[in-house]
Tab-separated table of C-alpha atoms in Angstrom:
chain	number	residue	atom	x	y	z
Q	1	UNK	CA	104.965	117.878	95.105
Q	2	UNK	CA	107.411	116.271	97.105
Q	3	UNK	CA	107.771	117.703	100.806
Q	4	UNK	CA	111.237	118.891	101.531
Q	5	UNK	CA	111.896	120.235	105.448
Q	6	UNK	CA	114.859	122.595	105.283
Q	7	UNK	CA	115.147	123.311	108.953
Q	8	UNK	CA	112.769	119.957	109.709
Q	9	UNK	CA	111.664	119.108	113.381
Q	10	UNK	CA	111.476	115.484	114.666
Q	11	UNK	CA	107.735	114.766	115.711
Q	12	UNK	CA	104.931	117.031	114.288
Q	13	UNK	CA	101.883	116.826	116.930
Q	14	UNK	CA	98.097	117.515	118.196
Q	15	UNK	CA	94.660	118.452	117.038
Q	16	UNK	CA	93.374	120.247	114.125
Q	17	UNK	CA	90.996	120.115	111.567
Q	18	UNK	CA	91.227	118.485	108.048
Q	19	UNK	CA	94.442	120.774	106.919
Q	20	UNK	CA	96.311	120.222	109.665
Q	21	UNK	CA	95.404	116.127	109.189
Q	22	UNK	CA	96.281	116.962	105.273
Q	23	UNK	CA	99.528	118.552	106.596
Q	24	UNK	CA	100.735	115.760	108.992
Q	25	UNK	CA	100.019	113.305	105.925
Q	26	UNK	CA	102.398	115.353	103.822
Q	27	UNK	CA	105.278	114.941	105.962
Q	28	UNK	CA	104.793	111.643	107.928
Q	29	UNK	CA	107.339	110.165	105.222
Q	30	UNK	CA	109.852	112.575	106.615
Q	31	UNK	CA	109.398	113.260	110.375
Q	32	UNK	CA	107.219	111.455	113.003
Q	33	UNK	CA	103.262	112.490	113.865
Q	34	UNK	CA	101.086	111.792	116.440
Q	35	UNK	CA	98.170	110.006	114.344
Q	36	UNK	CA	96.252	111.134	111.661
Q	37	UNK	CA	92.780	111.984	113.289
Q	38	UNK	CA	89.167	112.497	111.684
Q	39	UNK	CA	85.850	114.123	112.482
Q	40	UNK	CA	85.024	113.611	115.973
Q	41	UNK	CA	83.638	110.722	117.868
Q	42	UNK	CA	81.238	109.746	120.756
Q	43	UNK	CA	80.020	106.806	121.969
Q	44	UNK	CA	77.543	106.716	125.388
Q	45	UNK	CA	76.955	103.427	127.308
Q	46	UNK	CA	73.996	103.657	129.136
Q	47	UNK	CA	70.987	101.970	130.583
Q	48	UNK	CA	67.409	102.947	132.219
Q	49	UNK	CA	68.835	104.282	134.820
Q	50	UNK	CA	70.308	107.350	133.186
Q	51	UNK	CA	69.342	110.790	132.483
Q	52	UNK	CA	68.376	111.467	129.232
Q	53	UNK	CA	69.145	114.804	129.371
Q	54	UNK	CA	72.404	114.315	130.209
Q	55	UNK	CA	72.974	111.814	127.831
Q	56	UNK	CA	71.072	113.805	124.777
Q	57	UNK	CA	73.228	117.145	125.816
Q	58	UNK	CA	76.363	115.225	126.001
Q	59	UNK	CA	75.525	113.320	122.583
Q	60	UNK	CA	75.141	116.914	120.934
Q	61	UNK	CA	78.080	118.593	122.819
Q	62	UNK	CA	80.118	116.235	120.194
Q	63	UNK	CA	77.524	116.749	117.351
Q	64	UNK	CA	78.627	120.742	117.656
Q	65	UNK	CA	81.954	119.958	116.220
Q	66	UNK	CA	81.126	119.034	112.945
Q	67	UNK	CA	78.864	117.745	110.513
Q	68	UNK	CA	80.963	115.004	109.654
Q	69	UNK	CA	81.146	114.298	113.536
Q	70	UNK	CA	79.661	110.825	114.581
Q	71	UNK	CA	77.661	110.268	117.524
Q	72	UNK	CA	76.370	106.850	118.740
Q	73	UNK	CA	74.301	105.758	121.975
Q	74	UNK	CA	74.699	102.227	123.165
Q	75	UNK	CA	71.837	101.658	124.879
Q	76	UNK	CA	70.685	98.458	127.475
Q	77	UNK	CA	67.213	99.797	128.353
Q	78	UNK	CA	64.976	100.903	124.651
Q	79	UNK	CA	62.786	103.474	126.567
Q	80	UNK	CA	65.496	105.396	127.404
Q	81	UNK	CA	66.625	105.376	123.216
Q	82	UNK	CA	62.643	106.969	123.335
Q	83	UNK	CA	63.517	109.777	126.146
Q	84	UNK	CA	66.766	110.780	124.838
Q	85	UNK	CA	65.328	111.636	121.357
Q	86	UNK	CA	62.380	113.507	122.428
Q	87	UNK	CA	65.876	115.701	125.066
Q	88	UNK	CA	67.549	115.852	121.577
Q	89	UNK	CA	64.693	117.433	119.753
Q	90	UNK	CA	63.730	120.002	122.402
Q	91	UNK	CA	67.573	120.906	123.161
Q	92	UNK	CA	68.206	121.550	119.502
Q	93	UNK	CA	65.520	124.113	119.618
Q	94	UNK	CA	67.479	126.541	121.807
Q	95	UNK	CA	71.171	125.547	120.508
Q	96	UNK	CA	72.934	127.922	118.941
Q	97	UNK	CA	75.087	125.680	116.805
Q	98	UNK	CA	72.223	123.824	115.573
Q	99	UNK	CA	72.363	124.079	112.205
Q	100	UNK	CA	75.996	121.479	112.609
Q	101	UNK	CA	74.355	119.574	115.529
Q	102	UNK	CA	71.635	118.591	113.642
Q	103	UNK	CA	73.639	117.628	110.835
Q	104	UNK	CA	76.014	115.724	112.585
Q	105	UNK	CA	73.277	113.567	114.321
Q	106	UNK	CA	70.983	113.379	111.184
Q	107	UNK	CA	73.567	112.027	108.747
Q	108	UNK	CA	76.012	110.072	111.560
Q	109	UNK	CA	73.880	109.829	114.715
Q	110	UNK	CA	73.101	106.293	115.589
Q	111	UNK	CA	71.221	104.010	118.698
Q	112	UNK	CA	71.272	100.389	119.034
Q	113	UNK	CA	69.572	98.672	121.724
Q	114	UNK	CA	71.588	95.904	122.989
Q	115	UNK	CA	70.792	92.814	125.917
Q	116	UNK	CA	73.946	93.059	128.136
Q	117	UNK	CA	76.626	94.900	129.174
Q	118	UNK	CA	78.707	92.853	127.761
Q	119	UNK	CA	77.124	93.285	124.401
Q	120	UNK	CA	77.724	97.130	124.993
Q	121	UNK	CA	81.278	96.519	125.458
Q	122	UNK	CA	81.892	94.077	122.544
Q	123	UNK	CA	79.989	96.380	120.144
Q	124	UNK	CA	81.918	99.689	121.760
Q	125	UNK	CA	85.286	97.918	121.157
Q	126	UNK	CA	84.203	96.972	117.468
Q	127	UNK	CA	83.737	100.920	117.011
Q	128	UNK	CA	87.036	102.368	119.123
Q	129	UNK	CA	85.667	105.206	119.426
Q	130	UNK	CA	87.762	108.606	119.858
Q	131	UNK	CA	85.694	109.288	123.392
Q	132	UNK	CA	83.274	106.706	125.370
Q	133	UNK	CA	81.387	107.833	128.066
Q	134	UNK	CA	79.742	104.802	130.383
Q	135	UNK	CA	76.779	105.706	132.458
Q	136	UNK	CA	75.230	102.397	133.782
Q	137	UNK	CA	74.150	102.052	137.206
Q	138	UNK	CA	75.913	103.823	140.071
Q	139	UNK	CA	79.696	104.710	140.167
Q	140	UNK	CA	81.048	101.620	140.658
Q	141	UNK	CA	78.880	99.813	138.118
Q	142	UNK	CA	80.105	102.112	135.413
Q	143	UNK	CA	83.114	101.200	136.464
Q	144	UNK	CA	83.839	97.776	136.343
Q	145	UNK	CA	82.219	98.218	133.012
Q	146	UNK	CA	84.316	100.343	132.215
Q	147	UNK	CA	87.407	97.975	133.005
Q	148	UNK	CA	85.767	95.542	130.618
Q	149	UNK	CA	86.879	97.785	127.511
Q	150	UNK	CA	89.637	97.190	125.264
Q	151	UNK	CA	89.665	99.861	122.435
Q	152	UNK	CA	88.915	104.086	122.803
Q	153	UNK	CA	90.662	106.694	122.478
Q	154	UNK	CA	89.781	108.208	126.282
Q	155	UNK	CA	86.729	106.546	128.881
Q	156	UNK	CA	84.572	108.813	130.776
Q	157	UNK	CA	83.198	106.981	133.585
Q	158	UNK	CA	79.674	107.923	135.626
Q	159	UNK	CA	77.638	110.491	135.039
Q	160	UNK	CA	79.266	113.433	136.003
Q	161	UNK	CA	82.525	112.731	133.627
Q	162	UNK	CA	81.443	114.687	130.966
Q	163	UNK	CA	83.575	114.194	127.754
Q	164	UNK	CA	83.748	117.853	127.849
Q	165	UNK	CA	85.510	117.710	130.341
Q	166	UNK	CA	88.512	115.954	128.099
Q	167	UNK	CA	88.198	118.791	125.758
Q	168	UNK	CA	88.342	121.712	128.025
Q	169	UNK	CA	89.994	121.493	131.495
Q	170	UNK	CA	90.237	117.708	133.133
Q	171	UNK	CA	91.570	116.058	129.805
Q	172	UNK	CA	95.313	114.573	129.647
Q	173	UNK	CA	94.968	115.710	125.887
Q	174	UNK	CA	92.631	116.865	123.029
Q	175	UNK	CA	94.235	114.768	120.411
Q	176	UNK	CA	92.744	111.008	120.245
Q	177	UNK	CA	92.576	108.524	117.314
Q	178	UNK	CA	89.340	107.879	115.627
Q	179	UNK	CA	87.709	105.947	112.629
Q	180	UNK	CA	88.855	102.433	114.870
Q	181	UNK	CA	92.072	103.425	114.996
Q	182	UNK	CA	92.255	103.372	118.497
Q	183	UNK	CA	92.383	99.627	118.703
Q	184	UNK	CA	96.273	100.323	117.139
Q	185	UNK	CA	97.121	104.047	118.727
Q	186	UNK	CA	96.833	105.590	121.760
Q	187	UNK	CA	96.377	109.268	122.294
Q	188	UNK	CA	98.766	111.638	122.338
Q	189	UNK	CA	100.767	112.122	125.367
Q	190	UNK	CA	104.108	111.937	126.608
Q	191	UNK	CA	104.771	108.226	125.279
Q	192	UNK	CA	104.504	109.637	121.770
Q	193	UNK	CA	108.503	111.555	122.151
Q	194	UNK	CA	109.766	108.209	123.539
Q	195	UNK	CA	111.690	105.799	121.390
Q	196	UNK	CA	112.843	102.350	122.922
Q	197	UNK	CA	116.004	101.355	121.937
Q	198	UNK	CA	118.194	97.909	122.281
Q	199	UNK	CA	121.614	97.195	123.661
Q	200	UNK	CA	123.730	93.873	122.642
Q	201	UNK	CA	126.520	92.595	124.779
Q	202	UNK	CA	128.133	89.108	123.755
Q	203	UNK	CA	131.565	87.324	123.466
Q	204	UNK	CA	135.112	88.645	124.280
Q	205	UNK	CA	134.677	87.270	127.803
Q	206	UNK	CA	131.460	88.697	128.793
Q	207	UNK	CA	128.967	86.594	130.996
Q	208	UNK	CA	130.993	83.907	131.410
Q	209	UNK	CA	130.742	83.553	134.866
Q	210	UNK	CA	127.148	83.058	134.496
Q	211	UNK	CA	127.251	80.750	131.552
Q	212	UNK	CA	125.785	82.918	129.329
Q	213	UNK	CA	129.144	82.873	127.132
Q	214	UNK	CA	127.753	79.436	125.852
Q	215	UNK	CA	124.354	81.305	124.608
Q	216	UNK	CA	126.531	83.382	122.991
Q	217	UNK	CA	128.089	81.078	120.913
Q	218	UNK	CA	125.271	79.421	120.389
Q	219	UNK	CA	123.236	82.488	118.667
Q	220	UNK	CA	126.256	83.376	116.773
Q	221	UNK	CA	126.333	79.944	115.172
Q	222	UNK	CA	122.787	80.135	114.514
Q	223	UNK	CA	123.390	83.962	112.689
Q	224	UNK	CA	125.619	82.202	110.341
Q	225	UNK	CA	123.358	79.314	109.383
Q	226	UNK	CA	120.926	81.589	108.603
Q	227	UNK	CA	122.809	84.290	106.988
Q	228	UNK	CA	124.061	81.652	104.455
Q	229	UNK	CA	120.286	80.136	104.118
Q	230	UNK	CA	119.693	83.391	103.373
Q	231	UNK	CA	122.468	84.029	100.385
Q	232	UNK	CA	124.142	86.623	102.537
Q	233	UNK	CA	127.959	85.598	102.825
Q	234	UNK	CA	129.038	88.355	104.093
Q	235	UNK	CA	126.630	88.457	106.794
Q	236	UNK	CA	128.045	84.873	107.736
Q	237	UNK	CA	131.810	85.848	107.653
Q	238	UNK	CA	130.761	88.607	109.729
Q	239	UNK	CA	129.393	86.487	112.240
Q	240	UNK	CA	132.027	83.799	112.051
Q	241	UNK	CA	134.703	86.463	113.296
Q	242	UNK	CA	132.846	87.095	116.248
Q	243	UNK	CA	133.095	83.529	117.085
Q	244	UNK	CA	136.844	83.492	117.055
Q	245	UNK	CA	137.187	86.416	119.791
């Protein structure tokens, strides 16, 4: 059925689940949204050096979500691929949402074992994930890789930036593109009310100290060449009485 808003709003925004996504779909044609987000993602950069534990719990912090919820480790070191599966299976033991956790990283839980960090970061932009966490090396090391990527939603650098904390109280927001979109969106913040606008200022004396009266001219003669390339006369005729201001 076609969506009418009565008493509509300009900009419908932030998280939800699949009817709320559903929802924003409905009326994008009418009002603006904020993007239309999917299951939850996580991607983890790390190498030898980091905890497994860490990396396993964080990995299944994201799981918990949903089943549909994808969860990848991007990995520079293969033993630690080894240790963070053996912290996955004992943590899922005493986790009460296991039965989604397990799920999630049965059916959409992925590791790849790559050579560099620059691999890492080549195959993390491919993905865009919704959240990437980086834990190679010390601080700084995570973050001048860090630096090196081009496409997520929000980056977690070092081990102690847990991508809870982005969900529950350190986060600029909770609502982040997924499924690659975040090579074309950002998340949601205050950008998302803005709109840029443009101004045009030309003839009737303006800039002419400057010389800029002559670009004017200029332009206009060019709008009607191509306004009567184009078939549009009018458009032309318009321009043309500009020229005799």
């Amino acid at each position: 059925e076609d969506v009418v808003l009565k008493e509509g709003v300009d900009v419908v925004v932030g998280p939800g689940n699949a009817y709320v996504t559903a929802a924003k779909q409905l009326v994008s044609g009418v009002v603006a949204i904020d993007m239309l987000a999917g299951p939850s993602e996580l991607v983890v950069i790390a190498d030898g050096e980091a905890d497994a534990g860490t990396v396993a719990a964080d990995l299944l912090a994201q799981a918990e979500h949903d089943p549909m919820a994808s969860v990848t480790l991007i990995s520079l070191d293969s033993g630690l691929v080894e240790r963070v599966n053996a912290a996955l299976s004992e943590q899922l033991e005493a986790l009460p949402t296991r039965a989604v956790a397990e799920a999630s990283v049965r059916e959409n839980g992925r590791a790849v074992v790559v050579g560099s960090a620059a691999e890492a970061v080549a195959l993390s932009d491919r993905l865009a994930p919704e959240h990437l966490e980086v834990m190679v090396g010390g601080a700084e090391e995570s973050r001048a890789l860090a630096e090196g990527v081009r496409h997520a939603g929000a980056v977690f650098i070092g081990e102690g930036a847990a991508e809870v904390f982005g969900d529950f109280g350190l986060g600029p927001n909770h609502t982040l593109p997924t499924g690659g979109t975040a090579r074309s969106f950002a998340g949601l913040s205050v950008h998302t009310f803005l709109r840029a606008r443009t101004h045009i200022r030309c003839g009737g004396g303006l800039g002419e100290s400057d010389g800029s009266g002559r670009l004017d001219a200029l332009a206009m003669a060019d709008a009607v060449t191509l306004a009567r390339v184009e078939g549009l006369e009018g458009h032309a005729r318009s321009a043309e009485r500009r020229m005799r201001l």
